[in-house]
Tab-separated table of C-alpha atoms and ligand atoms in Angstrom:
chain	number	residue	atom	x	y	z
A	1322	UNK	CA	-1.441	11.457	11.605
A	1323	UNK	CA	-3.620	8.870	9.340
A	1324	UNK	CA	-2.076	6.612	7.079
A	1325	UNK	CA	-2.076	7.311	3.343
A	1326	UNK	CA	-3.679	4.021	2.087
A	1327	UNK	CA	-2.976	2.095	-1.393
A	1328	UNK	CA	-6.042	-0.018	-2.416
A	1329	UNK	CA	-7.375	-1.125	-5.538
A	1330	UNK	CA	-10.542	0.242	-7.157
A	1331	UNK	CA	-10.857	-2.607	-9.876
A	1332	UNK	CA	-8.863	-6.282	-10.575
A	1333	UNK	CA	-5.670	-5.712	-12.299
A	1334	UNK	CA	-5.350	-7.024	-16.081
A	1335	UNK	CA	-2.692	-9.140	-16.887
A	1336	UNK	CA	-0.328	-8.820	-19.181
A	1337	UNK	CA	-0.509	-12.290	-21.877
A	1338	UNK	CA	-0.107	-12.698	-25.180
A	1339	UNK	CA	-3.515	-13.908	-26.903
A	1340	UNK	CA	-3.205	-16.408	-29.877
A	1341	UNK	CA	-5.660	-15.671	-30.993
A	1342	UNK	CA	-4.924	-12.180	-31.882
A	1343	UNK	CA	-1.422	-11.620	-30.433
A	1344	UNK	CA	-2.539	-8.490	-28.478
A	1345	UNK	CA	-1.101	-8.657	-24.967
A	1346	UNK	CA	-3.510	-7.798	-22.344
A	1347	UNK	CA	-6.110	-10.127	-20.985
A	1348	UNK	CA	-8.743	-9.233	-18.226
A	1349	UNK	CA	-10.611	-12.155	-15.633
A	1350	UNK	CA	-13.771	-9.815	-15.885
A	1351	UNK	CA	-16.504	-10.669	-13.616
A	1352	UNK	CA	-14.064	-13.713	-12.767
A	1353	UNK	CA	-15.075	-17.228	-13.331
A	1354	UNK	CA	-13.245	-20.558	-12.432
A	1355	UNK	CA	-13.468	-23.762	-13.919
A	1356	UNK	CA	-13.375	-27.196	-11.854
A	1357	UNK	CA	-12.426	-30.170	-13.373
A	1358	UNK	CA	-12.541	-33.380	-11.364
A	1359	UNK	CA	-10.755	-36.360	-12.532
A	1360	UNK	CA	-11.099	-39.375	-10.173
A	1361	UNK	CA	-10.181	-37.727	-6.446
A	1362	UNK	CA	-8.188	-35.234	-8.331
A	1363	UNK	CA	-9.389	-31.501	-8.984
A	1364	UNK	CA	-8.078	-29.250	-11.803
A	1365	UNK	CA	-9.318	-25.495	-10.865
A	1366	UNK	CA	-8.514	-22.956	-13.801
A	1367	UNK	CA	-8.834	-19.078	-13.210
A	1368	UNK	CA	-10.406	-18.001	-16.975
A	1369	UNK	CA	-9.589	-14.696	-18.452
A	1370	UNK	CA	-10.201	-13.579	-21.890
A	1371	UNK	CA	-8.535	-11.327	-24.324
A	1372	UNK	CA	-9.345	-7.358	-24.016
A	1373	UNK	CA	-9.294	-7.655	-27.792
A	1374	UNK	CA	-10.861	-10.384	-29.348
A	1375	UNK	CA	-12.452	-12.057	-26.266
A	1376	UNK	CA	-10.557	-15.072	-26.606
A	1377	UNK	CA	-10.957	-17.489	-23.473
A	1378	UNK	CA	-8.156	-18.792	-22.187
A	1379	UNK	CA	-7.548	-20.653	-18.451
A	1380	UNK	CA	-4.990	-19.831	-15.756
A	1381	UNK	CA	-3.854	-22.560	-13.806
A	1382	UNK	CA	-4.945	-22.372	-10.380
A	1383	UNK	CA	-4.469	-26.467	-8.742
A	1384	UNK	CA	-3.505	-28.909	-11.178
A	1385	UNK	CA	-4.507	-32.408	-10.312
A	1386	UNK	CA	-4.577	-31.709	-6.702
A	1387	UNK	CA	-5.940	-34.245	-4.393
A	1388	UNK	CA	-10.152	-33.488	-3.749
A	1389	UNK	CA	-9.376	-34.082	0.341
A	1390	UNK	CA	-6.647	-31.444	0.045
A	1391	UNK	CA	-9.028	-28.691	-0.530
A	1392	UNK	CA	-11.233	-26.858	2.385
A	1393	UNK	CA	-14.996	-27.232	1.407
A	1394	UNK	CA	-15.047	-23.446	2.101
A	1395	UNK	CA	-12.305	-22.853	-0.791
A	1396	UNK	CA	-13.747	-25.178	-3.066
A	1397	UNK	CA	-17.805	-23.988	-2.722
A	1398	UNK	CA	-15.863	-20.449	-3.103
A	1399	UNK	CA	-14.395	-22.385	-6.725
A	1400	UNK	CA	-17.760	-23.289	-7.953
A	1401	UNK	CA	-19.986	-20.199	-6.725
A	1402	UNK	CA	-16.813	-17.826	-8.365
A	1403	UNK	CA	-16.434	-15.944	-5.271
A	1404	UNK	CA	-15.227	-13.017	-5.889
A	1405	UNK	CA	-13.142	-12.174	-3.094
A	1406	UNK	CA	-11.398	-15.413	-3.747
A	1407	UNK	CA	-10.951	-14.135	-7.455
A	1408	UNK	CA	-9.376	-11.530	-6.074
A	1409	UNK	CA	-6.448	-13.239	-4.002
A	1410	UNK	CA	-6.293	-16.009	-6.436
A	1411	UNK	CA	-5.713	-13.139	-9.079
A	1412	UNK	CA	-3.534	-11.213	-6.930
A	1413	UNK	CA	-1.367	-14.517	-5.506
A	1414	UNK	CA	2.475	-14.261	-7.362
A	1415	UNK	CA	1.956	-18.012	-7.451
A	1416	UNK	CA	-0.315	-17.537	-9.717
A	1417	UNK	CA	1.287	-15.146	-12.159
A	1418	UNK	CA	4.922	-17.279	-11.845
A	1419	UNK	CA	3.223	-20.644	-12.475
A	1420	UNK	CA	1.466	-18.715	-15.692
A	1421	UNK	CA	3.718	-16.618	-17.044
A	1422	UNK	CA	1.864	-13.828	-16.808
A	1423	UNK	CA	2.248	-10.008	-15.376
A	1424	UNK	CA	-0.578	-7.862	-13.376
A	1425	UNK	CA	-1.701	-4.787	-15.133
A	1426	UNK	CA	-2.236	-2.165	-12.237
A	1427	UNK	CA	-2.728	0.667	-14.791
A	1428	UNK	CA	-5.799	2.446	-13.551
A	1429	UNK	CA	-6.739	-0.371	-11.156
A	1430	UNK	CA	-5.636	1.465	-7.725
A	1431	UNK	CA	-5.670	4.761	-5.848
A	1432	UNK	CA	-3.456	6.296	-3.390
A	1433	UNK	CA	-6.324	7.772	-0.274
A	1434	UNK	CA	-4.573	10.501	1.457
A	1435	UNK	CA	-6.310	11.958	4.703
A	1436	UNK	CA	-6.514	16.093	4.331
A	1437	UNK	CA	-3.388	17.564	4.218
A	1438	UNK	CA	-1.736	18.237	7.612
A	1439	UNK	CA	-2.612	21.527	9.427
A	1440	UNK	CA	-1.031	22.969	12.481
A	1441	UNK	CA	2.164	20.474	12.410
A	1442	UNK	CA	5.191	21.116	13.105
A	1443	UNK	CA	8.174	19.974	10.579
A	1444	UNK	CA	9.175	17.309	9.835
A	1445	UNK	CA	6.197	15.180	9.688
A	1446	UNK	CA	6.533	11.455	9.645
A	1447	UNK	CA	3.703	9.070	7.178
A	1448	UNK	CA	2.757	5.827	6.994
A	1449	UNK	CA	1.431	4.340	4.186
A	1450	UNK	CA	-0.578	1.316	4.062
A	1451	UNK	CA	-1.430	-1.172	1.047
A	1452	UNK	CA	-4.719	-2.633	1.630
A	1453	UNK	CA	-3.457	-4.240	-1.978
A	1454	UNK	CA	0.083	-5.484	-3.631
A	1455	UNK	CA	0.353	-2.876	-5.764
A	1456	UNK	CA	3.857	-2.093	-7.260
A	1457	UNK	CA	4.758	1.290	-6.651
A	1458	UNK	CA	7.819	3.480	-6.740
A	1459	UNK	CA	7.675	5.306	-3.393
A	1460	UNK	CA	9.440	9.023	-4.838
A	1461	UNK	CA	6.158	8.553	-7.370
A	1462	UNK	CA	3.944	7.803	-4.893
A	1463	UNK	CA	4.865	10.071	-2.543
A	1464	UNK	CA	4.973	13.247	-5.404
A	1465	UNK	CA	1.806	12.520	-6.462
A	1466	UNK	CA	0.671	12.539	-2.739
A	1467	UNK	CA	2.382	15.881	-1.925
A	1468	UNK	CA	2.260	17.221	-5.110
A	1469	UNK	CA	6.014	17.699	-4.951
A	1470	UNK	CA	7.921	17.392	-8.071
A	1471	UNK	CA	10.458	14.407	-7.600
A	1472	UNK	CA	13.431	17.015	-7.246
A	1473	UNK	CA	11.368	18.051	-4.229
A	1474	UNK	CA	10.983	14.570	-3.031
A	1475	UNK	CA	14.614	13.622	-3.432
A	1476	UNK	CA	15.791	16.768	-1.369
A	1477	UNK	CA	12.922	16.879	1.068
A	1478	UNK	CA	12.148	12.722	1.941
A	1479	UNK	CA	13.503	11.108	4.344
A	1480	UNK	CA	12.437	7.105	3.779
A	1481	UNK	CA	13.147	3.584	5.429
A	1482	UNK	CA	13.746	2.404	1.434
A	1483	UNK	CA	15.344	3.590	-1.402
A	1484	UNK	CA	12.949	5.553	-3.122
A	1485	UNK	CA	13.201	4.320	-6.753
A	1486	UNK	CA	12.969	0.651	-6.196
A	1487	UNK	CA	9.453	-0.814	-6.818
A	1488	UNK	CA	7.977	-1.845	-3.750
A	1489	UNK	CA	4.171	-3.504	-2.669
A	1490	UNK	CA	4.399	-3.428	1.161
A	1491	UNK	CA	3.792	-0.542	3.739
A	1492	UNK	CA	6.646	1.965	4.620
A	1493	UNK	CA	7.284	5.007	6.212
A	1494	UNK	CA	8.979	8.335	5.264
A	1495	UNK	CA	9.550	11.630	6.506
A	1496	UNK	CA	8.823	15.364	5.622
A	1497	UNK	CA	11.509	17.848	5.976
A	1498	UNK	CA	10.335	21.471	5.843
A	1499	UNK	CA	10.597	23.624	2.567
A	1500	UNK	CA	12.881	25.865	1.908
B	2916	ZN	ZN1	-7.092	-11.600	-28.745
C-alpha cells in the first residue's frame, strides 16, 4: 500500500525569548538573510522577528567564514533569500543548537494518508515517510491516522520503535485485526 507521508504546510516558528517583549515565539516570515562581508570573511544571519512585537533579531547562520568556502550557488541563494534554502537553513539542528533556539511545528505539518485500505487482508503493514523533520510521537501519529484511540494503538500496533519516543525519520508499523 502507499506510504502515509509527513510534510510541512508552512515554516515552523521557533521557540526564543524576545527582549524586547519577553514573549517566546519568533517566526522567519517570508525569510530574509543578512550578509555581512568583512575582508574575505562572510557573516550570513537568518533574521526572524518576534510574533509579538515584531522585534528583529538575527540567527547565526556562518560566522566569519572564509568568502572561498562558500559555493556561488549557496551564497546567490544568501542574497536573493531563497526560499528553499530558508527552509533547510531553518530546518538544519545546527542551526537551532548553535542558537539556542527550538522549532515550533504547531500547525506547521500534516500527516497525508492514501484512502483507507479496502479488500486487505489483516494485518496490514505502513510506511510512513517524512518529506520534513518533524517530531512526532508515532502512537499519536498513528491514532490520528487510524482514528484509533491510543488504547487501540497500544493493543493493536505492531512497530520497529517504541511508540512514545519522539521520532523525525520514516518507520514502519503493523495493523493487527480488531477484535
Ligand atoms: Zn517581542
Amino acid at each position: 500500500m502507499l506510504p502515509w507521508v509527513v510534510r510541512r504546510t508552512r515554516l515552523p516558528l521557533l521557540s526564543r525569548r524576545c527582549v524586547n517583549c519577553r514573549s517566546e515565539s519568533a517566526t522567519a516570515g517570508e525569510g530574509r538573510f543578512r550578509v555581512n562581508a568583512n575582508g574575505k570573511l562572510l557573516d550570513v544571519w537568518l533574521l526572524v522577528r518576534c510574533v509579538s512585537c515584531d522585534w528583529t533579531s538575527k540567527l547565526t547562520v556562518h560566522e566569519r567564514a572564509p568568502v572561498r568556502s562558500f559555493d556561488p550557488a549557496e551564497l546567490d541563494g544568501y542574497l536573493a533569500n531563497d526560499p528553499e534554502l530558508v527552509a533547510s537553513t531553518l530546518l538544519d539542528p545546527l542551526l537551532a543548537r548553535r542558537n539556542r533556539v527550538t522549532l515550533d511545528w504547531t500547525g506547521a505539518w500534516r500527516l497525508d494518508t492514501p484512502s483507507p485500505w479496502v479488500d486487505e487482508a489483516w494485518p496490514v503493514k505502513v510506511e510512513i515517510v517524512f518529506e520534513d523533520p518533524v517530531p512526532v510521537r508515532p502512537e499519536r501519529l498513528i491514532a490520528h491516522g487510524l482514528g484509533l484511540s491510543r488504547n487501540e494503538v497500544l493493543r493493536r500496533i505492531k512497530c520497529d520503535i517504541p511508540l512514545r519516543r519522539t521520532t523525525r525519520a520514516g518507520f514502519t508499523f503493523t495493523v493487527m485485526a480488531g477484535d
